[in-house]
mmCIF file of C-alpha atoms and ligand atoms in Angstrom:
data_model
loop_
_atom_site.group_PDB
_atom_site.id
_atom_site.type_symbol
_atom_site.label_atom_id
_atom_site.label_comp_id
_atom_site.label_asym_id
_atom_site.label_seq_id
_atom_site.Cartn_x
_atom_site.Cartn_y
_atom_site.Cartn_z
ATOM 1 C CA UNK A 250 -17.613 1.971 12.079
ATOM 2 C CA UNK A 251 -18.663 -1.507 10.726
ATOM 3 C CA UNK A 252 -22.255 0.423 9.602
ATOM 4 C CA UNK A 253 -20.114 3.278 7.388
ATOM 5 C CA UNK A 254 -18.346 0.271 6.256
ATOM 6 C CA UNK A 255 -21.632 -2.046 5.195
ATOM 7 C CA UNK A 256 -23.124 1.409 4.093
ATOM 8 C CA UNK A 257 -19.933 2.412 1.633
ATOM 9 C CA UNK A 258 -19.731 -1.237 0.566
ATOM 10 C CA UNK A 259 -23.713 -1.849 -0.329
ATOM 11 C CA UNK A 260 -23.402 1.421 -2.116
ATOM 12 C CA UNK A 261 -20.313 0.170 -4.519
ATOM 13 C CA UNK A 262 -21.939 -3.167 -4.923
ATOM 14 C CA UNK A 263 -25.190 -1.680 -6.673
ATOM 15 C CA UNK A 264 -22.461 0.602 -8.421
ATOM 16 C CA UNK A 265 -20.164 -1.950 -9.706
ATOM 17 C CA UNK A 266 -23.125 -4.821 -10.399
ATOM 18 C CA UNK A 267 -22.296 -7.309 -7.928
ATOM 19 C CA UNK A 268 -18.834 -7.641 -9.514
ATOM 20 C CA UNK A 269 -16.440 -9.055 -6.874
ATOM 21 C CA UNK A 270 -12.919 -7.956 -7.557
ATOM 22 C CA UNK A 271 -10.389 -10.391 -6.114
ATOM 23 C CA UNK A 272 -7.347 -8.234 -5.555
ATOM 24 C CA UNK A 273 -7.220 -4.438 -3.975
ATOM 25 C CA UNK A 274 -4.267 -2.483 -4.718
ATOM 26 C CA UNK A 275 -2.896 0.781 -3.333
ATOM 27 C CA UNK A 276 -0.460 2.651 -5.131
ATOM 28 C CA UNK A 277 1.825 5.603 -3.740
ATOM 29 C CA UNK A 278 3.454 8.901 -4.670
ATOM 30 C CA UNK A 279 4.169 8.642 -8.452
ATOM 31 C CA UNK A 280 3.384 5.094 -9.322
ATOM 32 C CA UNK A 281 -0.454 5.578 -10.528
ATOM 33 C CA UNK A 282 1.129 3.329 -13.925
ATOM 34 C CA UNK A 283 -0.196 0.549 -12.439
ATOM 35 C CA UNK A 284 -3.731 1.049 -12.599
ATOM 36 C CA UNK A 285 -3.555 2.694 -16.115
ATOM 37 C CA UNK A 286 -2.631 -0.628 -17.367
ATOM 38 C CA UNK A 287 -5.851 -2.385 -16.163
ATOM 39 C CA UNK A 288 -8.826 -2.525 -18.072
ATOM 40 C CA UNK A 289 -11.025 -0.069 -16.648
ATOM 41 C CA UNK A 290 -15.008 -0.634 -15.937
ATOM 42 C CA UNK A 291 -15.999 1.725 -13.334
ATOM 43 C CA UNK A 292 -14.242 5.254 -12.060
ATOM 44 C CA UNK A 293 -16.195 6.343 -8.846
ATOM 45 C CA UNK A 294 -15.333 9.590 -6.924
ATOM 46 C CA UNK A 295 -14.509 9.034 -3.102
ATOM 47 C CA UNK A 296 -16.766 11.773 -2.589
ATOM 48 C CA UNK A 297 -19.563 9.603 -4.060
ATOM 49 C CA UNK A 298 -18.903 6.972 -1.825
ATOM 50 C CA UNK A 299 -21.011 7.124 1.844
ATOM 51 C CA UNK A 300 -18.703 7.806 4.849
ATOM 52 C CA UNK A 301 -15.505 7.426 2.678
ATOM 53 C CA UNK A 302 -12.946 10.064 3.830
ATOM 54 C CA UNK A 303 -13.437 13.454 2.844
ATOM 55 C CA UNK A 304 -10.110 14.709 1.048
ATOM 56 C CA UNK A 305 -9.001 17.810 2.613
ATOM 57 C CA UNK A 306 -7.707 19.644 -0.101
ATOM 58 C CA UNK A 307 -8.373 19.407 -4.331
ATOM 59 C CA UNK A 308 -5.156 17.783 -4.675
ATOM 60 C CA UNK A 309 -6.304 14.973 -2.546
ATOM 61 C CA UNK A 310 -9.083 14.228 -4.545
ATOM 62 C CA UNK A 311 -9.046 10.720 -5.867
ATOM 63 C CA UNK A 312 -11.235 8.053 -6.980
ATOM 64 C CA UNK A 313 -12.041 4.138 -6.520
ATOM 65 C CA UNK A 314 -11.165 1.954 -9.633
ATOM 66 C CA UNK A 315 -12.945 -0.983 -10.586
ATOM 67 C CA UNK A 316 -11.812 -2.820 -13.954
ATOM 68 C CA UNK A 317 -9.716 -6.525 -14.804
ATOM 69 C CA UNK A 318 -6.150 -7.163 -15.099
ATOM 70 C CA UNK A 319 -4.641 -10.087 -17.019
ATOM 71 C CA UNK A 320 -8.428 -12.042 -16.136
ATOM 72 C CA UNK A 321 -8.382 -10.828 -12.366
ATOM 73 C CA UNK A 322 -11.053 -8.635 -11.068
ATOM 74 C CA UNK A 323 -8.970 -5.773 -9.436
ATOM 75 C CA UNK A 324 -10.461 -2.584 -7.469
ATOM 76 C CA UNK A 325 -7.189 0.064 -7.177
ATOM 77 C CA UNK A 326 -7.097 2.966 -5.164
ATOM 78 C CA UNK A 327 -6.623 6.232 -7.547
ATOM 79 C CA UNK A 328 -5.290 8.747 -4.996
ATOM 80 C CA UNK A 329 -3.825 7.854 -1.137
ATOM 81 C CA UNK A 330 -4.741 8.556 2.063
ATOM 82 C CA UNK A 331 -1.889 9.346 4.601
ATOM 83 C CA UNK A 332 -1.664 9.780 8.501
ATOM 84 C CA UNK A 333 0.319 12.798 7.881
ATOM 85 C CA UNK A 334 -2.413 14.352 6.039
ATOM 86 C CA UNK A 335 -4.821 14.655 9.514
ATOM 87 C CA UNK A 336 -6.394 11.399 8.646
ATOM 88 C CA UNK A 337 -6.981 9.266 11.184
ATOM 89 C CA UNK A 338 -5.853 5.607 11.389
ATOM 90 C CA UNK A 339 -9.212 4.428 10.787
ATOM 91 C CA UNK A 340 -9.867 7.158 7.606
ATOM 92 C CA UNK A 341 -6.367 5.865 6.207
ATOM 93 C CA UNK A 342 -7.774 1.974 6.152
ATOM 94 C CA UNK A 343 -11.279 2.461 5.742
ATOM 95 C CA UNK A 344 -10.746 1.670 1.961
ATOM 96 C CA UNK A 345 -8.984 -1.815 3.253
ATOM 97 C CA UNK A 346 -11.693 -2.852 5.120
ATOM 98 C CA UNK A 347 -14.004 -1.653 2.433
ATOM 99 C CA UNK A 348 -12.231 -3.790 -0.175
ATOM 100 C CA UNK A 349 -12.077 -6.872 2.129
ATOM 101 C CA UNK A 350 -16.168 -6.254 2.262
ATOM 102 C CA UNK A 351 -16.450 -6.398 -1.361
ATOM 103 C CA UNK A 352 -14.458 -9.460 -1.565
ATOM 104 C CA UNK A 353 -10.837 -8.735 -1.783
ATOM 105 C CA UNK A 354 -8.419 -11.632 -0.669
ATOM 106 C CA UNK A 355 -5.327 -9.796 -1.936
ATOM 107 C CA UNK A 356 -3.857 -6.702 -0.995
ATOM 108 C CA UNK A 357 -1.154 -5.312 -2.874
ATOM 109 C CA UNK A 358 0.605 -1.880 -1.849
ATOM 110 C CA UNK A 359 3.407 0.376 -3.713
ATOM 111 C CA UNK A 360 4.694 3.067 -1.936
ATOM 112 C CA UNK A 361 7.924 5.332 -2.520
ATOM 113 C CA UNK A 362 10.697 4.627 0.053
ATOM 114 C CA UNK A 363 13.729 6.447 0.962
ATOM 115 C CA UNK A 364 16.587 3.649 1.204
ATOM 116 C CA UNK A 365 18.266 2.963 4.997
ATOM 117 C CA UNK A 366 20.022 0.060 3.789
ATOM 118 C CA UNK A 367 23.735 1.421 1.770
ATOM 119 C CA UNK A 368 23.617 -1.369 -0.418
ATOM 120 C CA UNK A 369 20.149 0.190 -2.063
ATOM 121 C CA UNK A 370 20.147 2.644 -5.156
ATOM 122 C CA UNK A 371 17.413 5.489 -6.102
ATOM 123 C CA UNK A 372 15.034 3.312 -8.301
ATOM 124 C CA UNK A 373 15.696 0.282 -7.104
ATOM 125 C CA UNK A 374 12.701 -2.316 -5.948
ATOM 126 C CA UNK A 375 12.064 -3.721 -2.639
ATOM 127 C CA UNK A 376 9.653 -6.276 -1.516
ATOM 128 C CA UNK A 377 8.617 -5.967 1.542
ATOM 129 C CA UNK A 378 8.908 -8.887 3.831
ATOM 130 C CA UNK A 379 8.615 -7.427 7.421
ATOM 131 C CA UNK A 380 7.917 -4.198 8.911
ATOM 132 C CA UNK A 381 8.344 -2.295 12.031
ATOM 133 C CA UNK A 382 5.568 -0.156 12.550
ATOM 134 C CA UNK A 383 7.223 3.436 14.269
ATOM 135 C CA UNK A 384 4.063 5.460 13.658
ATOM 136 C CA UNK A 385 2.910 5.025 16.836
ATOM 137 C CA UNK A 386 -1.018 4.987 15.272
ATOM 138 C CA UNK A 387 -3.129 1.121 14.694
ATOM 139 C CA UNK A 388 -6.237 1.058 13.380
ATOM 140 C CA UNK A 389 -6.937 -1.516 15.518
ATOM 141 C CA UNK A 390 -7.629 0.540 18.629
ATOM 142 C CA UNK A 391 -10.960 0.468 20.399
ATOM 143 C CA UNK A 392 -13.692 -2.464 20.213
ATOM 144 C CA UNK A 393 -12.421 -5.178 18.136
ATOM 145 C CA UNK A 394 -14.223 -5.685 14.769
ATOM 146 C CA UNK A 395 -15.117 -9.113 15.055
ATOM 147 C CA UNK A 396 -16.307 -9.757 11.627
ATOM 148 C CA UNK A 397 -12.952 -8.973 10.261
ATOM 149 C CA UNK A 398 -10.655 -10.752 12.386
ATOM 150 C CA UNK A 399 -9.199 -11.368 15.845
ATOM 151 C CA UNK A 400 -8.564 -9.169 18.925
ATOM 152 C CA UNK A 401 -4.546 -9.772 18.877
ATOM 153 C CA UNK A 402 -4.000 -11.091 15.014
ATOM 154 C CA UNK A 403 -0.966 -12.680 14.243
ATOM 155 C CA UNK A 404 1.909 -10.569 12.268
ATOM 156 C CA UNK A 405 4.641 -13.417 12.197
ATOM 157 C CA UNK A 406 3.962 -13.611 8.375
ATOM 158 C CA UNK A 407 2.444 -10.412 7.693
ATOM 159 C CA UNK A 408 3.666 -10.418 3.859
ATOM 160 C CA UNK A 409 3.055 -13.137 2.004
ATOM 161 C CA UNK A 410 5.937 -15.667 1.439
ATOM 162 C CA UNK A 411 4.514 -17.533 -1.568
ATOM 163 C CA UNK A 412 3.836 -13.867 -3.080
ATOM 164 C CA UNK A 413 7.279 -12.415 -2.388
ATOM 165 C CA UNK A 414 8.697 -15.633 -4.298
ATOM 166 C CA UNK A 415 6.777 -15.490 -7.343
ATOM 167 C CA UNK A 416 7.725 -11.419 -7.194
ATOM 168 C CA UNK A 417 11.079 -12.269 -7.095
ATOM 169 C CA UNK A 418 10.576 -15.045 -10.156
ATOM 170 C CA UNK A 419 8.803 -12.521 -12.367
ATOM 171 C CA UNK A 420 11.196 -9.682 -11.543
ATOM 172 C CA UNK A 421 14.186 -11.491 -12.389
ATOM 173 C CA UNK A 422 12.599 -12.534 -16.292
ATOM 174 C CA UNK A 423 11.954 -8.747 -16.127
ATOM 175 C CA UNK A 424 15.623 -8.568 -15.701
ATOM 176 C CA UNK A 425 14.415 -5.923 -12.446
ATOM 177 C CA UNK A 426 16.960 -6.858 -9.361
ATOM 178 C CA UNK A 427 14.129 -7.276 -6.390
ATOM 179 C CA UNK A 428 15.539 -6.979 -2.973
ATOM 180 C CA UNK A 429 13.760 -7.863 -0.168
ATOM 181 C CA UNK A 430 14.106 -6.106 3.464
ATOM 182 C CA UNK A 431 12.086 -4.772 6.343
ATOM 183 C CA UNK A 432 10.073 -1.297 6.228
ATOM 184 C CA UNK A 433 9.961 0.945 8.544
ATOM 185 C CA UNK A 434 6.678 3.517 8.594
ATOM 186 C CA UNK A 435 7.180 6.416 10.150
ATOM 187 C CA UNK A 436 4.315 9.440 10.807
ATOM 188 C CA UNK A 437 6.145 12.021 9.336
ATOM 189 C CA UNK A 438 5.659 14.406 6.962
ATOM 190 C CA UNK A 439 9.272 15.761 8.081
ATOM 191 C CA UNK A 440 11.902 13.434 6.675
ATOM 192 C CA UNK A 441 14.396 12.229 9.163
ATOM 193 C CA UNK A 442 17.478 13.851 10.214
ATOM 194 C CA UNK A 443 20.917 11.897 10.602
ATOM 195 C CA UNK A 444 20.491 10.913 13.791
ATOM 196 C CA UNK A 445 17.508 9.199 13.068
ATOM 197 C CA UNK A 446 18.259 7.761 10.153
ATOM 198 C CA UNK A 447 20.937 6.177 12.277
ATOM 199 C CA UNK A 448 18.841 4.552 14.711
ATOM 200 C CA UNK A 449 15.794 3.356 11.943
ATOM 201 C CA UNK A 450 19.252 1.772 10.413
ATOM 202 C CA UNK A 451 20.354 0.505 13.523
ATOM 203 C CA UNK A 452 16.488 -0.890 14.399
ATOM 204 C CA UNK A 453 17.126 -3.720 11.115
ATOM 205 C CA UNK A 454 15.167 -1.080 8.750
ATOM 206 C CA UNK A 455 16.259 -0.991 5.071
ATOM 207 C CA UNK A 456 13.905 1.178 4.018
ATOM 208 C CA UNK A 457 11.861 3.964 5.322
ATOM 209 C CA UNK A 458 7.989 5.770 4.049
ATOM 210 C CA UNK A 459 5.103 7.122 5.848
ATOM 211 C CA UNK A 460 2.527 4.443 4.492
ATOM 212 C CA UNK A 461 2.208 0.797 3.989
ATOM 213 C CA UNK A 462 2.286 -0.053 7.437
ATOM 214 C CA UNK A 463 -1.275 0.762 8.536
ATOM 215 C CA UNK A 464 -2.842 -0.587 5.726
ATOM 216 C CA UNK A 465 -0.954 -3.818 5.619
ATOM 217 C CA UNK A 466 -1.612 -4.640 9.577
ATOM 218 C CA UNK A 467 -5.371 -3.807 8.755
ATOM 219 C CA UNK A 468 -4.885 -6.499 5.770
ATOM 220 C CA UNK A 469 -3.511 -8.727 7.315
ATOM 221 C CA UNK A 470 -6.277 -8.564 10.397
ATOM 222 C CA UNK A 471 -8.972 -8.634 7.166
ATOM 223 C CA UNK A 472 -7.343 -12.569 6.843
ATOM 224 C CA UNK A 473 -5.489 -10.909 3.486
ATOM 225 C CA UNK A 474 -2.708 -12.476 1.678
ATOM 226 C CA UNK A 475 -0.036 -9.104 1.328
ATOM 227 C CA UNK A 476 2.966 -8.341 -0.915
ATOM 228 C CA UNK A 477 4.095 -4.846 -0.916
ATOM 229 C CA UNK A 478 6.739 -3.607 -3.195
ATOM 230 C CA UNK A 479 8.474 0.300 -2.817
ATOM 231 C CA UNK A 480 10.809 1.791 -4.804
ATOM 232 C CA UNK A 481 13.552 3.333 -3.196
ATOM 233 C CA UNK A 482 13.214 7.166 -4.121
ATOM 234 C CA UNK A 483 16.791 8.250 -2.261
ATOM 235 C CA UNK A 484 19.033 6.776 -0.266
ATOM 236 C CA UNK A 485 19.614 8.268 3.242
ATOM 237 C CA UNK A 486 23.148 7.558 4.505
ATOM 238 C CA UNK A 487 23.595 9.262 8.339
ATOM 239 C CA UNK A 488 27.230 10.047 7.454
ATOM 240 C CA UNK A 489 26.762 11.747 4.683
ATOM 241 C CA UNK A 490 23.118 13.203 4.490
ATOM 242 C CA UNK A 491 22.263 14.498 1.426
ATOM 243 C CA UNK A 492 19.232 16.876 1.136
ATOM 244 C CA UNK A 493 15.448 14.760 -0.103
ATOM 245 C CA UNK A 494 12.949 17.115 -2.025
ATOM 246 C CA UNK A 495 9.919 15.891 -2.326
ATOM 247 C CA UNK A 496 10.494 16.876 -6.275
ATOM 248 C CA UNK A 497 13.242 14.086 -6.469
ATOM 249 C CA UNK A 498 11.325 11.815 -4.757
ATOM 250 C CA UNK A 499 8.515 12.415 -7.583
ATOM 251 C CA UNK A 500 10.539 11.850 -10.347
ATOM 252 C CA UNK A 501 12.154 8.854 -9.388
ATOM 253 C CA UNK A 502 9.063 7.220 -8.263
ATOM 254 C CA UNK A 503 7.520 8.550 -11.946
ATOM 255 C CA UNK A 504 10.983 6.689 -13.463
ATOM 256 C CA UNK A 505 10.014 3.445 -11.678
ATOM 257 C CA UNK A 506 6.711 3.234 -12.252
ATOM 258 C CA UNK A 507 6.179 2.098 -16.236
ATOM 259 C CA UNK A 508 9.020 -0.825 -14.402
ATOM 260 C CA UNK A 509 6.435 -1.322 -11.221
ATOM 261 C CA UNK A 510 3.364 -1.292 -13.697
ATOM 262 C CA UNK A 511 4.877 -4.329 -15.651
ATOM 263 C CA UNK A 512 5.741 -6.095 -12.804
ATOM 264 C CA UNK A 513 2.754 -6.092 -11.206
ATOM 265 C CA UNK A 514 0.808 -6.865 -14.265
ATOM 266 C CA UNK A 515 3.011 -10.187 -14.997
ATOM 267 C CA UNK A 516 2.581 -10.988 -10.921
ATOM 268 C CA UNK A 517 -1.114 -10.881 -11.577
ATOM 269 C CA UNK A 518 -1.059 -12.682 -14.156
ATOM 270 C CA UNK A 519 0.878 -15.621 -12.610
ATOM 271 C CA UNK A 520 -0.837 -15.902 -8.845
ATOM 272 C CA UNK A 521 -3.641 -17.832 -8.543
ATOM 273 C CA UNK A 522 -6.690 -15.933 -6.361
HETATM 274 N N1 HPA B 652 11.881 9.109 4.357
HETATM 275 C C1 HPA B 652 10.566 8.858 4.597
HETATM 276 N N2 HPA B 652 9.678 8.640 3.650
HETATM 277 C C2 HPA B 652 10.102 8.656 2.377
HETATM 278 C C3 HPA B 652 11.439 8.917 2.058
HETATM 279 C C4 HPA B 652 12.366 9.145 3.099
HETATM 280 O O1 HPA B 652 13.570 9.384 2.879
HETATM 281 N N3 HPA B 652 11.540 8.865 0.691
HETATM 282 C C5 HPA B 652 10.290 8.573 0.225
HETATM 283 N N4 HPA B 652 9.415 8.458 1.238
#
């Protein structure tokens, strides 16, 4: 693993000159905004990339961005790689632990949510700041990889608190109502029935997705600092369960995202790396 990992990484460093980008983002379903906003200096194919996981279909296919927002070297994920899709925990954070190779201290994640919590509204923003991993997959399995982190790392502060606040700062200038709550990943692909969404509810979840949580845990093994922000797609109300297409959760995630892009943008610009 930690050879496909030096391999990938020595291969992107002779790509991208040396240049050491200081933030890694991943963005989900819909919200690709935010990397359109950065300026871009190098586009390169997964497929190009040594032992980086082979998309299983064209629609999968997706690229590594390298480029600068606001005077921060970023490297953005173009194109996601879910557990649901067949990949395996390690395939779904090999570009986390390739990014912490290349430099990355900060790991920022979007994702498209359904909302658990009946306060929450289709295309509002949550930051994330705790999650309950219900996936029942870690990429941490088998021998430890020492040069990342520890056996047993600590997730008492997975997301960053210093990050969350200056979220929360930037959103409310942006006039954007950011609420934070706990996120509960789930396998899936099958969204969840009543019953279900009555016990994630009743677990302390306010919002549900079938990403984030690998990644971040790999993060925050990688020593990253983490803020994650979804928009909630749908609300999911046990009571009164209305049907989720994966068509409306598309459009409002493509509704958010010019929102998401700007926030992010003025985040980046304020944190220090
Ligand atoms: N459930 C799980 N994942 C999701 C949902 C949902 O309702 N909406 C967007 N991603």
């Amino acid at each position: 693993m930690l050879k496909r990992l030096q391999d990938a990484a020595a291969y992107l460093n002779e790509k991208i000159n040396g240049l050491r980008p200081q933030i890694g983002i991943i963005t989900g379903t819909g919200l690709g905004d935010i990397t359109a906003l950065m300026g871009l200096m190098h586009r390169i194919p997964y497929s190009h990339i040594p032992h980086f996981p082979i998309p299983t279909t064209e629609s999968h296919r997706g690229n590594l961005l390298f480029g600068e927002t606001r005077g921060k070297r970023i490297v953005a994920m173009e194109g996601r790689l879910h557990a649901y899709e067949g990949y395996s925990p390690d395939e779904v954070t090999f570009p986390v632990r390739l990014m912490s190779l290349l430099g990355v201290k900060h790991l920022f994640i979007s994702s498209a949510a359904g909302g658990l919590n009946p306060n929450y509204e289709a295309g509002n923003f949550m930051a994330i700041t705790d999650h309950i991993n219900f996936t029942g997959l870690s990429a941490l399995c088998g021998p430890n990889l020492e040069l990342f982190g520890p056996r047993f790392p600590d997730m008492s502060r997975a997301y960053d608190r210093d990050l969350i606040r200056t979220a929360e700062k930037i959103a409310c200038q942006q006039g954007i109502h950011l609420h934070k709550g706990v996120y509960i990943g789930v396998l899936g692909p099958n969204l969840e029935t009543p019953a279900e969404t009555r016990f994630y509810r009743n677990s302390g979840a306010d919002a549900i997705g079938m990403s984030t949580v690998l990644e971040a845990t790999v993060g925050v093994h990688c020593g990253m600092r983490i803020l994650a922000i979804v928009v909630i797609t749908n609300v999911n109300l046990p009571d009164c369960m209305g049907e989720t297409s994966l068509e409306m959760v598309i459009d409002a995630a493509k509704n958010a995202a010019p929102a998401l892009a700007l926030l992010w943008n003025n985040i980046i610009a304020e944190i220090s790396v």
